mmCIF file of C-alpha atoms in Angstrom:
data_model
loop_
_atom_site.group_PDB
_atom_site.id
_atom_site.type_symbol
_atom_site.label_atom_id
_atom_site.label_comp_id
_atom_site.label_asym_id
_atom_site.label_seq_id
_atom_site.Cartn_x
_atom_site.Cartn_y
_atom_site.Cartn_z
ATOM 1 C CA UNK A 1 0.000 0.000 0.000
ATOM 2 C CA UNK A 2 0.874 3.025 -0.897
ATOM 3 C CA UNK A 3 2.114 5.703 1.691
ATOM 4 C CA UNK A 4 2.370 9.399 1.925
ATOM 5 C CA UNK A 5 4.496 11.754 2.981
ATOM 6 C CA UNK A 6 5.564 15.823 3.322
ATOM 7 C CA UNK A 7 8.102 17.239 1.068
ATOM 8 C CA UNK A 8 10.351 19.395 3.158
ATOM 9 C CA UNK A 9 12.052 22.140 0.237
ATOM 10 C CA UNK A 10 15.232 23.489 2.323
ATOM 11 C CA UNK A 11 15.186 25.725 -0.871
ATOM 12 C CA UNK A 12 11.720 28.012 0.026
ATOM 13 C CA UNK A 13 12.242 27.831 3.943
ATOM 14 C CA UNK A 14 13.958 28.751 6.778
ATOM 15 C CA UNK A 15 14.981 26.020 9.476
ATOM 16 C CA UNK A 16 11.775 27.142 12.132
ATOM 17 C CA UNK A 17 8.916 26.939 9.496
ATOM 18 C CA UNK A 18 10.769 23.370 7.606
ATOM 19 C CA UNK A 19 10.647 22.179 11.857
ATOM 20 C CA UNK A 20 6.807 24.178 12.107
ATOM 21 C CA UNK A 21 5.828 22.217 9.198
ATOM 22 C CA UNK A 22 7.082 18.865 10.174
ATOM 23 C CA UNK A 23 5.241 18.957 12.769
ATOM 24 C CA UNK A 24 1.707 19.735 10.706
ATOM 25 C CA UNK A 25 2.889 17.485 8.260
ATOM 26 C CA UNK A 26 2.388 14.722 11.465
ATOM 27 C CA UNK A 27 -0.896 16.558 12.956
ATOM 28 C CA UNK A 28 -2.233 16.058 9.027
ATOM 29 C CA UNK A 29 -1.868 12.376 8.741
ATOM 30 C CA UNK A 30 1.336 12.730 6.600
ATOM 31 C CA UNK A 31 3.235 9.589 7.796
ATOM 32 C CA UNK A 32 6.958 10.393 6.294
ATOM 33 C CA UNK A 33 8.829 13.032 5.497
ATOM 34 C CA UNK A 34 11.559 13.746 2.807
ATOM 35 C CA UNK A 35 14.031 16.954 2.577
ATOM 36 C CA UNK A 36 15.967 18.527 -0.155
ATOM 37 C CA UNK A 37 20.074 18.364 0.337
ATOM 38 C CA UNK A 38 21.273 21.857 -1.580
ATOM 39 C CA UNK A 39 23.981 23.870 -1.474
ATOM 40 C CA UNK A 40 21.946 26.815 -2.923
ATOM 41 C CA UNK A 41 18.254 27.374 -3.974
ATOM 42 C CA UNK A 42 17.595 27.471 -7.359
ATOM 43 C CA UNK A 43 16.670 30.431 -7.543
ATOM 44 C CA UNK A 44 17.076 33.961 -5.476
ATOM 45 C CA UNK A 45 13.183 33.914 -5.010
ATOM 46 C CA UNK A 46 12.961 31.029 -3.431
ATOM 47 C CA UNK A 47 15.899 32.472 -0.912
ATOM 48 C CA UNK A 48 17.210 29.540 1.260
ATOM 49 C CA UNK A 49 19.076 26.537 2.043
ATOM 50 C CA UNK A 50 19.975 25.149 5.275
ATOM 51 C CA UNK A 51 22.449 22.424 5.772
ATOM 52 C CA UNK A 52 20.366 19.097 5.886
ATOM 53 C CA UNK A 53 22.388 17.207 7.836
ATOM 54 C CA UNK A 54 21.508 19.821 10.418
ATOM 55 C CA UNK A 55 17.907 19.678 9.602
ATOM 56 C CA UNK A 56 17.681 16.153 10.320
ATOM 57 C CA UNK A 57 19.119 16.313 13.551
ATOM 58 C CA UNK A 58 16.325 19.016 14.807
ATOM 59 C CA UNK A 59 13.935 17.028 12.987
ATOM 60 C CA UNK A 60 14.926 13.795 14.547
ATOM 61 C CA UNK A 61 14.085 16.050 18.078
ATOM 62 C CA UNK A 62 10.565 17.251 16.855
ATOM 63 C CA UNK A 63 8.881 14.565 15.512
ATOM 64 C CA UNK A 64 8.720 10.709 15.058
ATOM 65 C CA UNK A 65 8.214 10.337 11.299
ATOM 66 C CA UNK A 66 10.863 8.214 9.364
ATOM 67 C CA UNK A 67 12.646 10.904 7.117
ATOM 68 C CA UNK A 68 14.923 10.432 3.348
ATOM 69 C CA UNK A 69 16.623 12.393 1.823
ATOM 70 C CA UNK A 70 15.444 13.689 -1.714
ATOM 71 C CA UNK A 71 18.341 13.390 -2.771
ATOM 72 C CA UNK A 72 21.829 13.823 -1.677
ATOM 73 C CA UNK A 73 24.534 14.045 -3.486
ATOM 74 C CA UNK A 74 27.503 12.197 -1.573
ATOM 75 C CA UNK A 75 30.163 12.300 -4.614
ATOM 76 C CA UNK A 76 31.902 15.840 -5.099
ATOM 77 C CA UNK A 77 31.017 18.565 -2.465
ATOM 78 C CA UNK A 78 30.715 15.995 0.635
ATOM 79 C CA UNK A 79 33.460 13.103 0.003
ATOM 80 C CA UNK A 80 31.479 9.781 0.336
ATOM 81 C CA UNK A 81 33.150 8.959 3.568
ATOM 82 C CA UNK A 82 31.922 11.950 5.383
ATOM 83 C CA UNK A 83 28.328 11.513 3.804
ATOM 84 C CA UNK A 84 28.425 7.983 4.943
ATOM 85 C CA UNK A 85 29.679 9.381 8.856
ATOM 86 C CA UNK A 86 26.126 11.567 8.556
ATOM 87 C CA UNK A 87 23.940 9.885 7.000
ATOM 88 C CA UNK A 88 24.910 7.100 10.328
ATOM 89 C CA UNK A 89 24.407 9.688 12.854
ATOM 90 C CA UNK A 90 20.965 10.531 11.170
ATOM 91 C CA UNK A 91 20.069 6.816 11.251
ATOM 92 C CA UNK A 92 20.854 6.654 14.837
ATOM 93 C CA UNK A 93 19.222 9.742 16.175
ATOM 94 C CA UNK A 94 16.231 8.878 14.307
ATOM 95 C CA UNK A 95 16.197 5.229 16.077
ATOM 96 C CA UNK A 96 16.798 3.601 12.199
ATOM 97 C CA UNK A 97 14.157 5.632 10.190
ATOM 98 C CA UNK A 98 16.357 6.907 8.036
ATOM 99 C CA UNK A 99 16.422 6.642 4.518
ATOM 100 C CA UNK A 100 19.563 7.521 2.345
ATOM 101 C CA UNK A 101 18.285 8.698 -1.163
ATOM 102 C CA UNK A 102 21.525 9.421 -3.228
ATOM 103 C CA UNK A 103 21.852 11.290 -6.928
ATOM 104 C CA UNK A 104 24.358 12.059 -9.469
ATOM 105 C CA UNK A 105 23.644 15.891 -8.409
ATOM 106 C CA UNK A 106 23.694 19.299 -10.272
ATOM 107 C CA UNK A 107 26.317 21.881 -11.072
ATOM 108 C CA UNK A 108 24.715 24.546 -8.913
ATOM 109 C CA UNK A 109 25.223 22.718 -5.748
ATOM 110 C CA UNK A 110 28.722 20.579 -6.673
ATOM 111 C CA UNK A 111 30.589 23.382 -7.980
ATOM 112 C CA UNK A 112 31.132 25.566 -5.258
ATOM 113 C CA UNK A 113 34.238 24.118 -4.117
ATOM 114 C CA UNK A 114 35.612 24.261 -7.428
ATOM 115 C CA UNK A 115 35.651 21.246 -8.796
ATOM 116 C CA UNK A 116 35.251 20.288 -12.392
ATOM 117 C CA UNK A 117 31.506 18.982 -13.323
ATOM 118 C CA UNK A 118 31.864 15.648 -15.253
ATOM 119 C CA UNK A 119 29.366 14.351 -17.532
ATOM 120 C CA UNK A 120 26.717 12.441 -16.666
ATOM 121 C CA UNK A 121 28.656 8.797 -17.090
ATOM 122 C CA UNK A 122 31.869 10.022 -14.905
ATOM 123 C CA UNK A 123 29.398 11.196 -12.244
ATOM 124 C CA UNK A 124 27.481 8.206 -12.458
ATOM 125 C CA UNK A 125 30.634 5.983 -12.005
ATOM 126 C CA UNK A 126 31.664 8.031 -9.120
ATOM 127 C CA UNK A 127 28.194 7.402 -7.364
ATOM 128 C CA UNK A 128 28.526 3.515 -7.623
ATOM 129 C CA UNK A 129 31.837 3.897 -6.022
ATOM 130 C CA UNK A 130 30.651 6.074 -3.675
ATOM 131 C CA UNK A 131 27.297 3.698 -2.555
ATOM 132 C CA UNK A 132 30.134 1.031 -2.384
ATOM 133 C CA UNK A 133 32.115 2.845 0.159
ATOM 134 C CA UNK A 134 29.383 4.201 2.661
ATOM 135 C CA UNK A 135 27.889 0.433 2.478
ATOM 136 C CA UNK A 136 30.995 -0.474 3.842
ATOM 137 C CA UNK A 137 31.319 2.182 6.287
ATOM 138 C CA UNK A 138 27.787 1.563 7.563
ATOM 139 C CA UNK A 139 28.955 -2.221 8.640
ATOM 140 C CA UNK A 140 31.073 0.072 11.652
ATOM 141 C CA UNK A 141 34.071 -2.402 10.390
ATOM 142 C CA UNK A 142 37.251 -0.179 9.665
ATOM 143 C CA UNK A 143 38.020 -0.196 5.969
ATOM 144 C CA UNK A 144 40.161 0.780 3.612
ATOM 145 C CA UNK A 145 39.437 1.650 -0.330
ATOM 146 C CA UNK A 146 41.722 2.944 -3.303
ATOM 147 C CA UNK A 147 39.148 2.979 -6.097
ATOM 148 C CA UNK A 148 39.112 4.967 -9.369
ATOM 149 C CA UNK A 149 37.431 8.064 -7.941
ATOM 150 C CA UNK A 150 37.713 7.974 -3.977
ATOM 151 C CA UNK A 151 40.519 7.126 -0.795
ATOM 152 C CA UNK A 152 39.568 5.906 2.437
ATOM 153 C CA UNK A 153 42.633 4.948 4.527
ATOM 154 C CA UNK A 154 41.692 3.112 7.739
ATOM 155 C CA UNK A 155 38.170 4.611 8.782
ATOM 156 C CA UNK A 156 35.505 3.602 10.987
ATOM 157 C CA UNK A 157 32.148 4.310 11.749
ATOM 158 C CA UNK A 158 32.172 4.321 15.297
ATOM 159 C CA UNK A 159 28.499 5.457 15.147
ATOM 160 C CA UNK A 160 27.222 2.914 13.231
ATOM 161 C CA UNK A 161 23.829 2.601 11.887
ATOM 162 C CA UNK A 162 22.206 -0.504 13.907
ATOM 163 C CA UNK A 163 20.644 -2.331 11.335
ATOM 164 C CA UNK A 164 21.311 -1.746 7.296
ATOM 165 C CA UNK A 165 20.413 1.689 6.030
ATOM 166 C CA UNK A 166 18.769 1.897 2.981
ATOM 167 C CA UNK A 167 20.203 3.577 -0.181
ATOM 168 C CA UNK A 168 17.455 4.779 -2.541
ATOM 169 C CA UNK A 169 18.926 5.989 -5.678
ATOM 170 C CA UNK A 170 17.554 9.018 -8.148
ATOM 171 C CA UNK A 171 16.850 8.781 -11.623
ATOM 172 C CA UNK A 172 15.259 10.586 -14.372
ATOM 173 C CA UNK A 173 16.191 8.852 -17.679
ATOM 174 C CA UNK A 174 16.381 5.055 -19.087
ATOM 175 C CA UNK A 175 20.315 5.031 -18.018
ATOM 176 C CA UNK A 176 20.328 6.786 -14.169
ATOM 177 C CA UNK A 177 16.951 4.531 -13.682
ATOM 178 C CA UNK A 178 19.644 0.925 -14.532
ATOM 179 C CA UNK A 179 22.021 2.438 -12.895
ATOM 180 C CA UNK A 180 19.529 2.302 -9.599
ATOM 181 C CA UNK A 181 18.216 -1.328 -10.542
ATOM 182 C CA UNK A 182 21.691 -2.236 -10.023
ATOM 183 C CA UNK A 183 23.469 -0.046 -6.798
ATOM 184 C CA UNK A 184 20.219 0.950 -5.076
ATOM 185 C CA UNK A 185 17.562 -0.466 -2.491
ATOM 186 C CA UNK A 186 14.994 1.659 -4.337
ATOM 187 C CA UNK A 187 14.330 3.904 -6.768
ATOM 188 C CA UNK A 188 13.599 7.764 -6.992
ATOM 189 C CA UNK A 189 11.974 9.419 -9.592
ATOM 190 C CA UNK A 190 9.662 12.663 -9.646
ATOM 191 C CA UNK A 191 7.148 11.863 -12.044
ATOM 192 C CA UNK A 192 4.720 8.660 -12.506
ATOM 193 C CA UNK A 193 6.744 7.451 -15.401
ATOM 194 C CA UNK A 194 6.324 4.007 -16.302
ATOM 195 C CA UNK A 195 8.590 3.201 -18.381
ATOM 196 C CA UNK A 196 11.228 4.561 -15.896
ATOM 197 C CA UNK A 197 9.687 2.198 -13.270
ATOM 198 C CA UNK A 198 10.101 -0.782 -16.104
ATOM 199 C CA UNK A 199 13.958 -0.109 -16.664
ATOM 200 C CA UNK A 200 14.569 0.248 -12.963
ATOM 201 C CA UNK A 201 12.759 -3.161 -12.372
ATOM 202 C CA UNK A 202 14.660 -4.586 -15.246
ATOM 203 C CA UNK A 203 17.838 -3.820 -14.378
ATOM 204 C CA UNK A 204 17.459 -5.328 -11.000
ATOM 205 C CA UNK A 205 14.927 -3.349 -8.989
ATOM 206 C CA UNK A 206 12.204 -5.996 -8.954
ATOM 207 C CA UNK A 207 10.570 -5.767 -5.339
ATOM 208 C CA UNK A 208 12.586 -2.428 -4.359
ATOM 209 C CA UNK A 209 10.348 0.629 -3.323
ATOM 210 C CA UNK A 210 10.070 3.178 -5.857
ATOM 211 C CA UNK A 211 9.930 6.927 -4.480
ATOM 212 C CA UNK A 212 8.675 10.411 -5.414
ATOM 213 C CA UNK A 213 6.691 12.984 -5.000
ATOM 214 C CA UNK A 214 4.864 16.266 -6.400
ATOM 215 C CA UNK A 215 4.788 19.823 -5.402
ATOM 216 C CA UNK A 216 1.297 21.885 -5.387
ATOM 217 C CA UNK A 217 -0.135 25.011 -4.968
ATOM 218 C CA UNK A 218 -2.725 25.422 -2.399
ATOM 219 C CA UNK A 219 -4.365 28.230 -2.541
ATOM 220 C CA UNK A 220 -8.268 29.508 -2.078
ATOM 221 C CA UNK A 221 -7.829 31.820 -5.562
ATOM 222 C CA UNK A 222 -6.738 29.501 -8.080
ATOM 223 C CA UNK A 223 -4.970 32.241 -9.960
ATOM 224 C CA UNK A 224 -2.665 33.437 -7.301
ATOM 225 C CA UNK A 225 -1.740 29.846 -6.746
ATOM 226 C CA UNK A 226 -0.530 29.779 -10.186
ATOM 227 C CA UNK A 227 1.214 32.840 -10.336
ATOM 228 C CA UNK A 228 3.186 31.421 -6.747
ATOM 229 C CA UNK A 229 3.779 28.419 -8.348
ATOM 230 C CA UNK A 230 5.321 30.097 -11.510
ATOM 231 C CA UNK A 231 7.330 32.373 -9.784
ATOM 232 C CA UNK A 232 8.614 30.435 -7.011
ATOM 233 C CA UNK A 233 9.030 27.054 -8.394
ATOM 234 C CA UNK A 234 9.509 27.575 -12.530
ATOM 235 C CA UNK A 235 12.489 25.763 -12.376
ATOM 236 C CA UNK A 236 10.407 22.515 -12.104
ATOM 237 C CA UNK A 237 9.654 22.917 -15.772
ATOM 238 C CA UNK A 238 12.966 23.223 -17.657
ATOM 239 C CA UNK A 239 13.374 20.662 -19.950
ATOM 240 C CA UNK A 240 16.419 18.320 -20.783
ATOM 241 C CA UNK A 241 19.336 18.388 -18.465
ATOM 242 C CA UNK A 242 19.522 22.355 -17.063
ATOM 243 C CA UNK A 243 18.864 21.040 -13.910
ATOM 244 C CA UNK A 244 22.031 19.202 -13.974
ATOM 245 C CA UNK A 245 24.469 21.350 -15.710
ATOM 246 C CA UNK A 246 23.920 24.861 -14.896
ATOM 247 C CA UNK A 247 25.982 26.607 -12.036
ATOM 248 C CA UNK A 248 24.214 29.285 -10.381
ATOM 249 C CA UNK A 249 21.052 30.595 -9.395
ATOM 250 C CA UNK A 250 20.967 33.603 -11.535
ATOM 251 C CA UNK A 251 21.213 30.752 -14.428
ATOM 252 C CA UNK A 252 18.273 29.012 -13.244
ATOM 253 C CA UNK A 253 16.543 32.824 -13.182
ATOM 254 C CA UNK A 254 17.534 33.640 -16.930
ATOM 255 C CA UNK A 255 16.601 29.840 -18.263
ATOM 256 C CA UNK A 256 13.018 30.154 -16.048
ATOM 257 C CA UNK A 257 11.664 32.624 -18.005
ATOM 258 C CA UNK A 258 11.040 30.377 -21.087
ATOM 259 C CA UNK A 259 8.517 28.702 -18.775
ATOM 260 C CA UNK A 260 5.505 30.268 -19.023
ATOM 261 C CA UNK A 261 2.482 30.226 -16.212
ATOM 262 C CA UNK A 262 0.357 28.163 -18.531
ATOM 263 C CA UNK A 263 2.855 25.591 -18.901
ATOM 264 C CA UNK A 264 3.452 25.657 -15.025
ATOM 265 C CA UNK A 265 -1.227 25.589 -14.676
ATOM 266 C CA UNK A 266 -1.171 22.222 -16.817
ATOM 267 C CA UNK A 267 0.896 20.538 -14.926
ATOM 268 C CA UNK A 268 0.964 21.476 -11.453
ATOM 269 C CA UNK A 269 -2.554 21.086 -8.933
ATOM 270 C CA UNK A 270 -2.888 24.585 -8.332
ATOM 271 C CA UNK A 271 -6.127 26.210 -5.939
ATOM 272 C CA UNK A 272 -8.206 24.650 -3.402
ATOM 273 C CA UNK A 273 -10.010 21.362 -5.640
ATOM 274 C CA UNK A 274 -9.539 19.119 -3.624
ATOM 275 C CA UNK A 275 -10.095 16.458 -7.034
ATOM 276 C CA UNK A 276 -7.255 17.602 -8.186
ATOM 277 C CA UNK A 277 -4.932 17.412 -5.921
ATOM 278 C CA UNK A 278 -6.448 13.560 -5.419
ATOM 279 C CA UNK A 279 -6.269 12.966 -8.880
ATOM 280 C CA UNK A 280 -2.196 14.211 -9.134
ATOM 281 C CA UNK A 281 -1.499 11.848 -6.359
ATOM 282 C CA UNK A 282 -3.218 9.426 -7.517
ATOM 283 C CA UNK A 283 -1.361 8.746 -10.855
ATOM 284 C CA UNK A 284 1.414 7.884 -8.809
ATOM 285 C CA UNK A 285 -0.223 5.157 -6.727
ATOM 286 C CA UNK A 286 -1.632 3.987 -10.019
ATOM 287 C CA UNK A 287 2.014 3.875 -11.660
ATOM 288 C CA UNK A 288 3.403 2.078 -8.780
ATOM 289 C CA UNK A 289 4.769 3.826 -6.316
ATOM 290 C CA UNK A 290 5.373 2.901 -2.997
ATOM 291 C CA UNK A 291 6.000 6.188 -1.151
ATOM 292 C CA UNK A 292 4.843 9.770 -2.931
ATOM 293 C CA UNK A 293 6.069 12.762 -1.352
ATOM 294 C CA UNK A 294 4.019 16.107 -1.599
ATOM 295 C CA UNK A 295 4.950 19.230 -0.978
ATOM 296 C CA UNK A 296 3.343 23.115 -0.300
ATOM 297 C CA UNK A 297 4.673 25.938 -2.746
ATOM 298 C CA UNK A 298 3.983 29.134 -0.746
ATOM 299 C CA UNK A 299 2.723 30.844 2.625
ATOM 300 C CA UNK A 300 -0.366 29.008 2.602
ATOM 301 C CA UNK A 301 0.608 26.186 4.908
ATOM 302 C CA UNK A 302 -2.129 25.730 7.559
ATOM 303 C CA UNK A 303 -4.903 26.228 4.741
ATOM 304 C CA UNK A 304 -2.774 23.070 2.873
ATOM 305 C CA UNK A 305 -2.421 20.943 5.787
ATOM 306 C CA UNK A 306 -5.863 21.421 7.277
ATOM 307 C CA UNK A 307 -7.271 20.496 3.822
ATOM 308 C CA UNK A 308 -5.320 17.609 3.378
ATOM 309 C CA UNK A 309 -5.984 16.020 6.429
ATOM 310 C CA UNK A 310 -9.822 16.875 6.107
ATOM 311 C CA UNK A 311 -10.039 15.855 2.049
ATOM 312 C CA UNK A 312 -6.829 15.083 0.322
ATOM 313 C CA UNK A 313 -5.614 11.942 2.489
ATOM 314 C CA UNK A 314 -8.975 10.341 3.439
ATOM 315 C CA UNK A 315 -9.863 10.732 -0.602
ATOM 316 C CA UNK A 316 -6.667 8.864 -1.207
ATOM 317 C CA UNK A 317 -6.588 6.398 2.010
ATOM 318 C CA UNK A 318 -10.256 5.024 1.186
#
């Protein structure tokens, strides 16, 4: 059965209302939570970004919802090793509901130290390597690796997760959605696409959770829900691979204006139908997910959660 969760977007919000809305996201009915791991937002607009690792530690002190990561990326700005060290401590502190979900990343949040940004096969390489080495680290044995891409010399987890941690692995085409069949314990991808599902399972994923999730609008003035959803979150709609390759906000800001607010009307549930919302969710349950994610685009939080617990989740529950 399908379960559903809150979409925490370090990206729009500062640490008290992500912790303030963790907590509704429980009072709702929501009964998981995911978080965003960036460096920066995507754009100025949206105006934040907290460190997660931080996040989860307050959040492992405010509520008792299993949270994951959506996604992290453990192969250029955090070495794998150190990733490994907090994804562990998360684990722990949230007494082993915590979920791991791991990406090849984007530019704008990997390039900040200066490193070069390889193509997409490089990076993917370096992410098997790098699910390799915190697998081993997450055994609390002390290990050692030379590999093509990453050096650990003689480290230990003496925080140890206490039973395996999953890894959940992101993936938006036919190739990132193999490479998850093969190095992952499930599957992330952000739109009820089948045929994504059908190369993860074929490349190894049969009977491993597939995640995701959806961002909406809820708003009492359809219109205005729109327009916040176009002007906060147009970066959702850029095609191709811009969300992968370019470096800095004020990119994202230049490349969002080719999305227009129709474009951003059709496909995200904007307003207060509750059908519609239902119906948005639903298409993932019906693709075959096993956890969808949802998250609030706006000020408008208590009006979401109060309507979601009253219409959205008993709609979809029944």
């Amino acid at each position: 059965m399908t379960s559903f969760g809150y979409f925490l977007a370090c990206e729009e919000f500062t640490p008290a209302q992500l912790l303030q809305q963790a907590r509704r996201a429980a009072d709702a009915g929501f009964t998981r939570l995911a978080i965003s791991d960036h460096f920066h937002p995507w754009t100025g607009i949206q105006g934040n970004s907290p460190f997660v690792w931080s996040m989860i530690g307050a959040l492992s002190q405010t509520v008792d919802l299993p949270v994951t990561t959506l996604v992290t990326c453990p192969t250029v700005r955090l070495h794998p090793a150190v990733t490994a060290q907090a994804a562990a401590t998360s684990s722990v502190l949230l007494e082993g509901r915590f979920t791991l979900g791991v990406g090849t990343g984007e530019a704008l949040n990997e390039h900040v130290l200066g490193d070069r940004w390889p193509a997409f096969e490089e990076r993917a390489d370096m992410l098997a390597e790098a699910v390799e080495v915190m697998r081993k680290l997450f055994t609390g044995g002390q290990i050692s690796h030379r590999g093509r891409h990453y050096t650990v010399d003689n480290a230990r987890l003496y925080t140890a997760p206490e039973a395996p941690l999953p890894v959940l692995v992101s993936g938006f085409g036919p190739k990132s959605a193999a490479l998850a069949g093969r190095i992952g314990d499930g599957f992330v991808t952000m739109s009820p696409d089948g045929e994504a599902i059908g190369n993860f399972r074929e490349a190894g994923g049969a009977g491993k959770p597939v995640v995701g999730g959806l961002k909406v609008c809820w708003d009492r003035d359809r219109e205005a829900a729109v327009e916040s959803a176009h002007r906060i979150w147009a970066t959702e709609h850029l095609p191709g691979e811009l969300n992968q390759i370019l470096p800095t906000p004020a990119h994202f800001e230049q490349a969002s204006e080719l999305v227009t607010p129709r474009q951003v009307a059709e496909s995200v549930p904007c307003g207060s139908n509750a059908d519609e919302h239902v119906d948005a969710i639903r298409a993932y349950v019906e693709a075959g997910f096993d956890e969808v994610y949802v998250g609030q685009i706006g000020q408008h939080q208590e009006d979401f959660f109060t309507a979601y617990r009253e219409k959205v989740l008993p709609a979809l529950l029944a």
